[in-house]
Short mmCIF file of C-alpha atoms in Angstrom, two decimals:
data_model
loop_
_atom_site.label_atom_id
_atom_site.label_comp_id
_atom_site.label_asym_id
_atom_site.label_seq_id
_atom_site.Cartn_x
_atom_site.Cartn_y
_atom_site.Cartn_z
CA MET A 1 89.38 31.16 120.19
CA ASN A 2 86.74 28.31 119.87
CA LYS A 3 86.94 25.04 121.62
CA LYS A 4 88.30 23.43 118.38
CA GLU A 5 91.00 25.94 117.92
CA LYS A 6 91.65 24.95 121.59
CA MET A 7 92.17 21.48 121.22
CA SER A 8 94.02 21.79 118.66
CA TYR A 9 97.44 22.52 121.14
CA ASN A 10 99.30 19.19 122.05
CA ILE A 11 98.97 20.57 125.90
CA SER A 12 101.03 17.18 126.59
CA GLU A 13 103.90 18.58 124.32
CA ILE A 14 103.71 22.02 126.27
CA VAL A 15 103.07 20.70 129.83
CA SER A 16 106.32 18.35 129.02
CA ASN A 17 108.54 21.78 129.09
CA PHE A 18 107.69 22.66 132.53
CA CYS A 19 108.93 21.38 136.18
CA ILE A 20 106.38 19.80 137.54
CA GLU A 21 106.10 17.19 139.82
CA GLY A 22 104.27 13.74 138.98
CA ASN A 23 102.53 12.77 136.27
CA ILE A 24 99.64 13.75 134.70
CA ALA A 25 97.08 12.08 135.23
CA ALA A 26 94.19 14.54 132.62
CA ILE A 27 94.75 17.96 130.93
CA VAL A 28 91.15 19.70 130.98
CA PRO A 29 89.93 23.47 129.97
CA TYR A 30 89.56 25.92 132.78
CA GLY A 31 87.28 28.86 134.04
CA SER A 32 85.56 31.70 132.02
CA GLY A 33 87.98 33.44 130.97
CA HIS A 34 88.12 35.85 127.58
CA ILE A 35 91.19 36.31 127.14
CA ASN A 36 93.96 33.78 128.13
CA ASP A 37 93.55 29.89 127.42
CA THR A 38 93.14 27.96 130.72
CA PHE A 39 93.69 24.66 131.51
CA HIS A 40 93.76 22.71 134.56
CA VAL A 41 96.50 20.11 135.27
CA LYS A 42 95.86 17.02 137.04
CA ASN A 43 98.64 15.30 138.86
CA SER A 44 97.91 11.30 139.30
CA ASP A 45 99.36 11.71 142.87
CA PRO A 46 96.70 13.39 144.76
CA ALA A 47 99.03 14.38 147.49
CA LEU A 48 101.56 16.71 144.69
CA PRO A 49 99.57 19.97 143.88
CA GLY A 50 97.97 19.92 140.02
CA TYR A 51 98.52 23.05 137.80
CA LEU A 52 97.50 25.93 135.83
CA LEU A 53 98.16 26.18 132.36
CA GLN A 54 97.87 28.84 130.56
CA ARG A 55 97.90 30.39 126.59
CA ILE A 56 99.00 34.26 126.98
CA ASN A 57 97.00 36.25 124.31
CA HIS A 58 99.73 38.36 123.29
CA TYR A 59 97.52 40.22 120.39
CA VAL A 60 96.30 41.71 123.77
CA PHE A 61 99.38 41.70 126.17
CA LYS A 62 101.96 42.72 122.98
CA ASN A 63 105.24 42.34 125.23
CA VAL A 64 105.34 39.12 127.28
CA PRO A 65 108.26 38.76 129.11
CA ALA A 66 107.41 42.27 130.39
CA LEU A 67 104.43 41.32 130.98
CA MET A 68 105.56 38.03 132.74
CA GLY A 69 108.49 40.39 134.56
CA ASN A 70 105.60 42.04 135.97
CA VAL A 71 104.22 39.00 137.33
CA GLN A 72 107.43 37.76 138.76
CA LEU A 73 108.31 40.41 140.36
CA VAL A 74 104.86 41.14 142.16
CA THR A 75 104.62 37.31 143.28
CA ASN A 76 108.02 37.30 144.90
CA HIS A 77 107.51 40.68 146.36
CA LEU A 78 104.16 39.20 148.17
CA LYS A 79 105.72 35.92 149.25
CA GLY A 80 108.57 38.37 151.05
CA LYS A 81 106.34 40.79 152.48
CA LEU A 82 104.44 37.13 153.86
CA ALA A 83 106.81 35.49 154.63
CA GLN A 84 107.08 38.13 157.48
CA ILE A 85 103.93 38.04 158.84
CA PRO A 86 103.29 35.67 161.46
CA GLY A 87 99.72 32.78 160.38
CA SER A 88 100.71 33.77 156.68
CA ASN A 89 101.05 31.17 154.61
CA PRO A 90 102.78 32.77 151.40
CA ALA A 91 102.05 29.47 149.46
CA ARG A 92 98.24 30.48 149.65
CA GLU A 93 98.02 32.92 149.39
CA VAL A 94 100.54 34.40 146.33
CA LEU A 95 100.56 32.86 142.65
CA THR A 96 103.11 30.82 142.35
CA ILE A 97 105.24 30.20 139.16
CA VAL A 98 106.65 27.25 137.51
CA SER A 99 109.68 27.55 135.60
CA THR A 100 110.41 25.79 132.72
CA ARG A 101 113.03 23.15 131.47
CA ASP A 102 115.19 26.24 131.19
CA GLU A 103 115.07 28.16 134.06
CA GLN A 104 112.55 30.62 132.30
CA SER A 105 108.82 32.45 132.98
CA PHE A 106 107.56 31.40 130.01
CA PHE A 107 107.68 29.12 127.06
CA CYS A 108 107.23 30.48 123.39
CA ASP A 109 105.60 27.00 121.28
CA LYS A 110 107.16 26.59 117.61
CA ASP A 111 103.93 28.18 116.28
CA GLY A 112 104.62 31.64 118.10
CA HIS A 113 102.48 30.85 121.07
CA TYR A 114 103.70 31.74 125.10
CA TRP A 115 102.59 29.66 127.24
CA ARG A 116 102.84 30.04 131.44
CA MET A 117 102.65 27.90 134.34
CA TYR A 118 101.19 28.28 138.00
CA CYS A 119 101.02 25.94 140.74
CA PHE A 120 96.89 25.52 140.80
CA LEU A 121 95.21 26.42 144.24
CA LYS A 122 93.08 23.72 145.88
CA ASP A 123 89.54 24.34 147.64
CA THR A 124 89.24 27.57 146.80
CA LYS A 125 86.18 29.23 144.97
CA SER A 126 84.69 32.25 142.74
CA TYR A 127 82.10 34.37 142.04
CA ASP A 128 81.15 36.07 138.67
CA MET A 129 78.92 38.29 141.44
CA VAL A 130 79.24 39.70 144.38
CA LEU A 131 75.56 38.18 146.13
CA THR A 132 76.16 38.83 150.30
CA GLU A 133 78.14 41.92 152.29
CA GLN A 134 80.45 39.20 153.39
CA GLN A 135 81.83 38.60 150.09
CA ALA A 136 82.28 42.35 149.01
CA TYR A 137 83.70 42.80 152.44
CA GLU A 138 85.99 40.41 151.93
CA GLY A 139 87.25 40.83 147.90
CA GLY A 140 87.78 44.87 149.43
CA LYS A 141 89.62 42.86 151.52
CA ALA A 142 91.53 41.29 149.05
CA PHE A 143 92.43 44.08 147.08
CA GLY A 144 93.19 46.49 149.54
CA LYS A 145 95.90 44.33 151.54
CA PHE A 146 97.22 43.18 147.71
CA GLN A 147 97.93 47.24 147.14
CA LEU A 148 99.49 47.58 151.11
CA LEU A 149 101.82 45.33 150.38
CA LEU A 150 102.91 46.64 147.02
CA SER A 151 102.75 50.18 148.39
CA ASP A 152 106.71 50.35 149.47
CA LEU A 153 107.60 48.27 145.88
CA ASP A 154 108.95 50.87 143.46
CA ALA A 155 106.10 51.31 140.56
CA SER A 156 108.87 52.53 138.23
CA LEU A 157 109.97 48.98 137.98
CA LEU A 158 106.67 47.48 136.50
CA HIS A 159 106.38 47.35 132.38
CA GLU A 160 102.99 49.26 131.22
CA THR A 161 102.13 46.04 128.99
CA ILE A 162 98.29 48.19 128.12
CA PRO A 163 99.79 51.51 127.87
CA GLY A 164 96.77 54.42 127.91
CA PHE A 165 94.80 51.93 130.39
CA HIS A 166 92.80 53.39 132.54
CA ASN A 167 94.17 57.28 131.20
CA VAL A 168 90.70 58.81 130.28
CA THR A 169 92.69 61.10 128.19
CA THR A 170 94.22 58.75 125.57
CA ARG A 171 90.27 56.93 125.78
CA LEU A 172 88.81 60.21 124.60
CA ASP A 173 91.29 60.72 121.91
CA ARG A 174 90.65 57.62 120.29
CA LEU A 175 86.97 58.64 121.05
CA ASN A 176 87.53 61.48 119.07
CA ARG A 177 89.19 60.28 116.00
CA ALA A 178 86.20 57.48 115.72
CA VAL A 179 83.60 60.13 115.21
CA LEU A 180 86.00 62.43 113.01
CA ALA A 181 86.31 58.53 111.08
CA ASP A 182 82.57 58.17 111.24
CA PRO A 183 83.35 54.09 109.60
CA LYS A 184 79.66 53.06 109.56
CA ASN A 185 77.95 56.42 109.07
CA ARG A 186 76.48 55.55 113.52
CA VAL A 187 77.32 59.18 114.58
CA LYS A 188 74.11 60.42 113.44
CA ASP A 189 72.74 57.15 116.25
CA VAL A 190 74.57 58.79 119.01
CA LEU A 191 74.99 62.46 119.55
CA SER A 192 73.21 62.35 123.00
CA GLU A 193 75.48 60.32 124.33
CA LEU A 194 78.98 61.73 122.70
CA GLU A 195 76.88 65.38 124.35
CA PHE A 196 77.13 63.73 128.03
CA VAL A 197 80.83 62.59 127.23
CA ILE A 198 81.88 66.34 126.75
CA GLU A 199 80.16 67.95 129.47
CA ARG A 200 81.95 65.49 131.72
CA ALA A 201 85.49 65.48 130.02
CA GLY A 202 86.89 67.97 132.20
CA SER A 203 86.06 67.07 135.95
CA MET A 204 87.00 63.35 134.88
CA ALA A 205 90.22 64.90 133.86
CA THR A 206 91.03 65.57 138.26
CA ILE A 207 92.97 61.91 138.80
CA ILE A 208 95.08 62.03 135.78
CA ASN A 209 95.93 65.67 136.64
CA LEU A 210 96.44 65.84 140.93
CA GLY A 211 98.69 62.78 139.51
CA LYS A 212 100.59 65.56 137.12
CA GLU A 213 100.83 68.16 139.85
CA GLY A 214 102.46 64.98 141.89
CA LYS A 215 99.52 65.36 144.67
CA LEU A 216 98.56 61.86 143.86
CA PRO A 217 101.66 59.05 143.91
CA LEU A 218 101.09 56.35 141.00
CA ARG A 219 101.49 53.14 142.97
CA ILE A 220 101.89 49.11 141.30
CA ILE A 221 97.87 48.69 141.08
CA HIS A 222 95.70 45.59 139.82
CA ASN A 223 93.65 47.31 136.91
CA ASP A 224 91.52 44.78 136.78
CA THR A 225 89.81 44.74 139.79
CA LYS A 226 86.20 42.58 139.15
CA PHE A 227 85.01 39.89 141.49
CA ASN A 228 86.35 36.69 139.91
CA ASN A 229 90.57 38.08 139.79
CA ILE A 230 89.82 37.17 143.82
CA LEU A 231 90.08 33.73 145.26
CA LEU A 232 87.88 32.82 148.52
CA ASP A 233 88.18 29.67 150.50
CA ILE A 234 86.19 27.50 151.56
CA ASN A 235 84.47 29.65 154.41
CA ASP A 236 83.98 32.74 151.56
CA ARG A 237 87.67 34.46 153.26
CA GLU A 238 89.55 36.25 151.35
CA GLN A 239 92.54 34.06 150.13
CA CYS A 240 94.38 35.27 146.57
CA VAL A 241 93.99 37.82 144.35
CA ILE A 242 94.84 36.18 141.10
CA ASP A 243 94.84 37.29 136.82
CA LEU A 244 98.22 39.62 137.41
CA ASP A 245 98.41 40.37 133.36
CA THR A 246 97.46 44.49 133.79
CA VAL A 247 99.19 44.87 137.13
CA MET A 248 101.62 47.89 136.40
CA PRO A 249 101.65 51.60 137.65
CA GLY A 250 98.40 53.53 138.37
CA TYR A 251 96.00 55.06 140.79
CA ILE A 252 94.97 53.79 143.29
CA ALA A 253 91.48 55.94 142.47
CA TYR A 254 91.03 53.01 139.22
CA ASP A 255 91.42 49.52 141.36
CA PHE A 256 88.83 51.29 143.83
CA GLY A 257 86.77 52.70 140.51
CA ASP A 258 86.38 49.12 138.69
CA ALA A 259 85.83 47.12 142.10
CA ILE A 260 82.94 49.34 142.72
CA ARG A 261 81.24 49.50 139.40
CA THR A 262 80.77 46.47 139.05
CA ILE A 263 79.87 45.80 142.89
CA ILE A 264 77.38 48.43 143.56
CA ASN A 265 74.88 48.04 140.16
CA THR A 266 71.98 45.76 140.96
CA ALA A 267 71.58 44.71 136.96
CA ALA A 268 74.06 43.82 134.19
CA GLU A 269 76.47 45.17 132.66
CA ASP A 270 74.56 45.85 129.67
CA GLU A 271 70.66 45.39 131.05
CA GLU A 272 68.22 47.24 128.14
CA ASP A 273 66.12 48.46 131.04
CA LEU A 274 67.15 50.87 132.46
CA GLN A 275 65.42 51.32 135.64
CA LYS A 276 66.78 48.06 136.62
CA ILE A 277 69.86 49.89 137.39
CA LYS A 278 70.42 49.96 141.25
CA LEU A 279 72.99 50.95 143.27
CA SER A 280 73.61 48.99 145.95
CA PHE A 281 74.38 51.26 149.47
CA PRO A 282 75.30 48.15 152.09
CA LEU A 283 77.56 46.66 149.24
CA PHE A 284 78.87 49.39 148.12
CA LYS A 285 79.85 50.01 152.22
CA ALA A 286 81.21 46.09 153.08
CA TYR A 287 83.54 46.26 150.05
CA THR A 288 84.72 50.26 151.99
CA GLU A 289 85.33 48.95 154.99
CA GLY A 290 87.14 45.61 153.74
CA TYR A 291 89.08 48.17 151.68
CA LEU A 292 89.72 50.64 153.96
CA LYS A 293 90.91 47.74 156.61
CA GLY A 294 93.66 46.84 153.92
CA ALA A 295 94.59 49.84 152.38
CA CYS A 296 94.15 52.99 154.88
CA SER A 297 97.35 52.18 156.54
CA PHE A 298 99.28 54.09 153.30
CA LEU A 299 97.33 56.19 151.97
CA SER A 300 97.21 59.57 152.20
CA ASP A 301 94.36 62.33 152.59
CA VAL A 302 94.79 63.57 149.09
CA GLU A 303 93.98 59.42 147.66
CA VAL A 304 91.81 58.71 149.69
CA LYS A 305 89.52 61.27 148.67
CA SER A 306 90.41 60.50 144.98
CA LEU A 307 88.57 57.43 145.77
CA LEU A 308 85.12 58.19 144.79
CA MET A 309 86.40 60.54 142.18
CA GLY A 310 87.84 56.71 140.69
CA VAL A 311 83.78 55.29 140.93
CA LEU A 312 82.89 58.02 138.77
CA LEU A 313 85.92 58.08 136.87
CA ILE A 314 85.30 54.17 135.40
CA PRO A 315 81.98 54.15 134.73
CA TYR A 316 82.87 56.98 132.39
CA ILE A 317 85.60 55.72 130.80
CA GLN A 318 83.71 52.57 129.91
CA VAL A 319 81.31 54.08 128.19
CA ILE A 320 83.78 55.87 126.05
CA ARG A 321 85.45 51.98 125.22
CA PHE A 322 81.78 50.93 124.72
CA LEU A 323 80.54 54.26 122.25
CA THR A 324 84.37 54.52 120.94
CA ASP A 325 83.84 50.34 119.73
CA TYR A 326 80.04 50.96 118.34
CA ILE A 327 81.39 54.17 115.99
CA GLU A 328 83.57 51.81 115.12
CA GLY A 329 82.28 49.12 113.57
CA ASP A 330 82.59 46.96 116.47
CA VAL A 331 85.85 45.92 116.25
CA TYR A 332 86.61 45.07 120.13
CA TYR A 333 84.66 43.89 122.38
CA LYS A 334 82.62 40.76 121.14
CA ILE A 335 78.07 41.73 120.49
CA HIS A 336 75.37 39.45 120.30
CA PHE A 337 73.11 42.02 118.30
CA PRO A 338 74.17 44.42 116.34
CA GLU A 339 73.35 47.43 118.31
CA HIS A 340 74.72 45.51 121.87
CA ASN A 341 77.73 48.18 122.09
CA LEU A 342 75.13 51.09 122.36
CA GLN A 343 72.57 49.49 125.17
CA ARG A 344 76.46 48.85 127.03
CA THR A 345 76.58 52.56 126.75
CA ARG A 346 73.74 53.65 127.81
CA ALA A 347 72.96 51.05 130.85
CA GLN A 348 77.01 52.31 132.20
CA LEU A 349 75.60 55.82 131.04
CA GLN A 350 73.10 55.90 133.15
CA LEU A 351 75.05 53.77 136.47
CA LEU A 352 77.09 56.51 136.59
CA LYS A 353 74.40 58.97 136.41
CA LYS A 354 73.02 57.29 139.97
CA LEU A 355 76.43 56.88 141.36
CA GLU A 356 76.20 61.33 140.42
CA GLU A 357 72.95 61.97 142.29
CA GLU A 358 73.60 59.75 144.87
CA TYR A 359 77.23 61.04 144.93
CA ASP A 360 76.91 63.11 149.07
CA VAL A 361 75.59 60.01 150.16
CA LEU A 362 78.51 57.65 148.57
CA ASP A 363 80.96 60.45 150.39
CA GLN A 364 79.42 60.15 153.49
CA ILE A 365 79.95 56.51 154.03
CA ILE A 366 83.56 56.92 152.95
CA GLN A 367 83.58 59.57 155.59
CA ASN A 368 82.06 56.84 158.47
CA ILE A 369 84.38 54.30 157.54
CA VAL A 370 87.83 56.21 157.57
CA SER A 371 86.75 58.14 160.99
CA VAL A 372 86.58 55.28 162.52
CA PRO A 373 90.09 53.65 163.63
CA GLN A 374 91.43 50.50 161.58
#
């Protein structure tokens, strides 16, 4: 949605449906998200909180009541757990939902758009890219603690907001359908990429097969662990995990692999020059140390062993997603030139090759960290 369309909303009228304190001083677009529209509602009284208003993209999230039910359940659980930890501040460390005037967690306007509001967390910052080992460590610690605090909440209580999101079998099935249909006559140009995917299809099903066998437990995970979904405080210390729309049942390795995919890569996700794609072992080590500091106490041995499987799996799934979209005619991801999705495919494929080549080194880093008492 472009800026002109965003401005067509009567934001002040929408805000009036929520139970806010004080008076509005200004409402400005906020953040760089691609899914939801976000606005910062500034308070005229500096002693009172500001707010974040979001339009939930109901084309991506088909069941908004279920999504917000998940968010309520998770935030309430996190606040309850943190309240038992001396020195914690649940209001600063967990998103706070602002209720509507009829005590709901969201508002649906006359045009069918869904809106929600959170309290704005002042004096925080986020980064699109990890620049230092400290940042990587704090990011790992944030997601590790997030999973730890949710580890005693029954995953079956949560709805699947995007069915099959990290399910490799589902992703491969869609790719196969796209290849058979070949609507843009592009399959002939990606035969080597398809061969790469097919060669690894069996081994990449390991995590989902371990889950089916009952060896990996379904847990509540974030499912979108890119670094800018963590708020750090003014000293670059972890404070709050945000963007809870995809929090749902899954396997621990998914979150670990998703985070590492962006942290370890020295180049952009769509890097054209494949020679620039290298691995940052210091950032991998720092993130893993932070993550296991938070999560090691509740993980099973099988889950710890699955972490590196996730590091390979998530880039593999991303290869499939970009390749599928290219074959289908670029219907999902925004592109900036005709072969953008193909370039993304090849960049992620190269990253996966590098990860495979350095598998033993990465495995040793994890084992060294695990062997030290957390």
